[in-house]
Coordinates of C-alpha atoms in Angstrom, one line a residue:
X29 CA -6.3 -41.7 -8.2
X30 CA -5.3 -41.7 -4.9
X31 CA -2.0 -39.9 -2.9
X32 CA -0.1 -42.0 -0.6
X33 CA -0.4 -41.1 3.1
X34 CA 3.5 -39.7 3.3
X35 CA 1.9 -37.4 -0.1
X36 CA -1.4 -36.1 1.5
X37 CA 0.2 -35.1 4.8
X38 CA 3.4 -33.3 3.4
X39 CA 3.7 -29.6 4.7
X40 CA 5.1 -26.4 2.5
X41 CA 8.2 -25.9 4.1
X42 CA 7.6 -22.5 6.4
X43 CA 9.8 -19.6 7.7
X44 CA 11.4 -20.6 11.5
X45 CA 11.2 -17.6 14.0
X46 CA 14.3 -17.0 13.6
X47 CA 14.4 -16.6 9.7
X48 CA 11.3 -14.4 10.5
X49 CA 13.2 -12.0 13.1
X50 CA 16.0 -12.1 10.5
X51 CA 14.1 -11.0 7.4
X52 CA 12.3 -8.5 9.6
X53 CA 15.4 -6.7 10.5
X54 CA 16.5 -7.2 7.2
X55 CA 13.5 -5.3 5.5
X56 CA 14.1 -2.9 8.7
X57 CA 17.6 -2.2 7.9
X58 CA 16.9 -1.3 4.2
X59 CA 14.3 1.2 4.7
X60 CA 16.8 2.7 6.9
X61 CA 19.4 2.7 4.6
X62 CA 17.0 4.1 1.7
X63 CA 15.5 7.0 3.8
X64 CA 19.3 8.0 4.7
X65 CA 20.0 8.2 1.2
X66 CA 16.9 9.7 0.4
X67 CA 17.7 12.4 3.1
X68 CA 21.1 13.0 1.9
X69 CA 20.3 13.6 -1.9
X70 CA 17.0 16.1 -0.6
X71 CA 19.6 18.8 0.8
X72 CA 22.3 17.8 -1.0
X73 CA 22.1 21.0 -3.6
X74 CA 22.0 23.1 -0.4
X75 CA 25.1 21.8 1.4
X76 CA 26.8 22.1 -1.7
X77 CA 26.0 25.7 -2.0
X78 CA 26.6 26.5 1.5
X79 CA 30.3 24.7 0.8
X80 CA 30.7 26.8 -2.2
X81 CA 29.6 29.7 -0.2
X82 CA 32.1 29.0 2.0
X83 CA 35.1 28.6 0.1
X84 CA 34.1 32.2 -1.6
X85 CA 33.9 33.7 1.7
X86 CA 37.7 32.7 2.2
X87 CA 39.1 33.3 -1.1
X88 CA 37.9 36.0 -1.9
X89 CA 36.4 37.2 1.6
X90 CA 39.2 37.2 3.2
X91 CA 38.1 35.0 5.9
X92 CA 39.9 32.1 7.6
X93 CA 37.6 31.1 10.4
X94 CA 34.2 30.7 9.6
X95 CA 31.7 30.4 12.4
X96 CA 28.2 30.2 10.4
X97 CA 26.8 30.2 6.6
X98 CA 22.9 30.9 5.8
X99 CA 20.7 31.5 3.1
X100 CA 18.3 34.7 3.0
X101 CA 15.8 34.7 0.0
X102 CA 14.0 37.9 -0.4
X103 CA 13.5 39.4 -4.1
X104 CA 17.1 37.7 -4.7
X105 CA 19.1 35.0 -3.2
X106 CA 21.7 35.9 -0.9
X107 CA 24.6 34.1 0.9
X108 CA 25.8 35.1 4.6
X109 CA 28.7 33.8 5.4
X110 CA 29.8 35.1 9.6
X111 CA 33.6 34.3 10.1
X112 CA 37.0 36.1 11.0
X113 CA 39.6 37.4 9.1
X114 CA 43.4 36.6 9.8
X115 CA 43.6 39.4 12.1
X116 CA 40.3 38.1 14.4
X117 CA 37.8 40.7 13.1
X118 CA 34.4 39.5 12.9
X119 CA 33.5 40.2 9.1
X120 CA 29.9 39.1 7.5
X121 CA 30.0 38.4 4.0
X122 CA 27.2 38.9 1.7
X123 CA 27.5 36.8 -0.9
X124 CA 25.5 38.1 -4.0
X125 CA 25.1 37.6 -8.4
X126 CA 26.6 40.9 -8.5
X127 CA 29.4 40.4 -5.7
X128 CA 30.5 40.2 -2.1
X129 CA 29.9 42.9 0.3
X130 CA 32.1 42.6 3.5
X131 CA 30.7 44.5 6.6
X132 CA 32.8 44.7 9.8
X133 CA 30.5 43.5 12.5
X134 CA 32.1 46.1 14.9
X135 CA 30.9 48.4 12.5
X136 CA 26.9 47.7 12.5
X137 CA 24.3 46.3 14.8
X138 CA 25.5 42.9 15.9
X139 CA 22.2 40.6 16.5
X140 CA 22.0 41.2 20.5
X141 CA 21.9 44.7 20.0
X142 CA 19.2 44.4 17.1
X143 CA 17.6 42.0 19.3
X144 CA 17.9 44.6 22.3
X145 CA 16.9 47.9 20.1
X146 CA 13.4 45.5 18.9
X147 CA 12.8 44.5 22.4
X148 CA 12.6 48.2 23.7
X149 CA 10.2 49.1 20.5
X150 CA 8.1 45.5 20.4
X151 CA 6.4 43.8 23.1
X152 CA 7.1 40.1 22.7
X153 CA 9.7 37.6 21.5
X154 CA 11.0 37.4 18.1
X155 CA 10.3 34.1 16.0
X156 CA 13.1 34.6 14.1
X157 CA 16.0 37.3 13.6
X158 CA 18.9 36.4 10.6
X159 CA 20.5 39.1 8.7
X160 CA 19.9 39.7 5.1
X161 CA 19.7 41.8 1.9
X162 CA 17.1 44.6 1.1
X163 CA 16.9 47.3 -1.5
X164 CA 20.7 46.6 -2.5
X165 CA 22.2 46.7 1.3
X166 CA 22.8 44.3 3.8
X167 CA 19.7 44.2 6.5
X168 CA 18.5 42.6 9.5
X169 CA 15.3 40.6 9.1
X170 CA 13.2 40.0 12.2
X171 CA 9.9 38.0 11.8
X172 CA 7.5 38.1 14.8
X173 CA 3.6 37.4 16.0
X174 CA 1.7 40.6 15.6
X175 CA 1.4 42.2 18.8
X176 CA -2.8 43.2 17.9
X177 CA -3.1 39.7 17.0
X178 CA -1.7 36.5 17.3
X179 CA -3.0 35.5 14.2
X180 CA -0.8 37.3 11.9
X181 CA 2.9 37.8 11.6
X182 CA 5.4 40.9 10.7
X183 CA 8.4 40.4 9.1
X184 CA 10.4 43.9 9.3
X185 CA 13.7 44.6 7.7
X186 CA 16.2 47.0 9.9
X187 CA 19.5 48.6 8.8
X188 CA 22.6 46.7 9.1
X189 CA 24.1 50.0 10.1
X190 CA 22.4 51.6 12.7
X191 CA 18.7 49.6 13.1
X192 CA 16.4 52.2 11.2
X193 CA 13.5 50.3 10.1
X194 CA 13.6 50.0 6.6
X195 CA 9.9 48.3 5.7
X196 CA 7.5 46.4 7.6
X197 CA 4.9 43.6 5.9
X198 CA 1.9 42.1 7.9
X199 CA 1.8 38.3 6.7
X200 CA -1.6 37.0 6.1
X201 CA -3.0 33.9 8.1
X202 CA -3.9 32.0 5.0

């Protein structure tokens, strides 16, 4: 059997340019929209902790202004919560299983001077400095490249209080 000539030439209808750009940005638009969401849910147990944190550190705190919330994990989980109080003292508030601690930042090391007292003892720049909790009391952590090597990094732990340091770890490269 043989097709007609209008039934052998007939095309598959096909996609214009423009429906092509369209259903590009289309396809675009949703992996967008899916790696927001994706982002969102990731961190979304952290946020919600840092929130909760938050509202402890004024309700029971005592803080009304809160300028920053972090995380410190060493062998326990700890909330830092940085703010000021109704009568604009700077207060930290460690936030712990057991309790708050409150500690007058007038009262201790604030991070410039930790950072100053560090720089007179250790050649170098810190990686990172962020307070924290060891052996039951509120700490300074500073982690920094080795100044022997630049392989390794040292993570010491100062006193809040007065910058004693309270236990030094070399890190391993591997």
């Amino acid at each position: 059997m043989k097709l007609s000539r209008s039934e052998g030439k007939r095309k598959l209808p096909s996609l214009s340019l423009a429906k092509w750009l369209f259903l590009i940005a289309g396809f675009v638009v949703f992996v967008a929209v899916c790696f927001v969401l994706y982002v969102r849910t990731a961190d979304a147990d952290y946020r919600n902790a840092e929130k909760q944190a938050i509202r402890i550190a004024k309700e029971q705190g005592g803080l009304t202004e809160i300028s920053e919330a972090v995380r410190h994990t060493w062998i326990e989980t700890v909330w830092i919560v940085t703010g000021k109080d109704a009568d604009g003292a700077d207060w930290m508030i460690f936030e712990r299983k057991d309790g708050l601690a409150r500690e007058n930042i007038s009262e201790n090391l604030s991070e410039n001077q930790m950072l100053a007292k560090f720089a007179q003892e250790h050649e170098g720049e810190p990686i990172r400095i962020m307070p924290g909790w060891f052996n039951d009391h509120p700490a300074w952590e500073i982690r920094y490249w080795n100044e022997k090597s630049e392989e390794h990094q040292t993570l010491d732990f100062y006193s809040f209080k007065d910058g004693t340091l309270l236990k030094r770890y070399v890190l391993s490269s591997q």
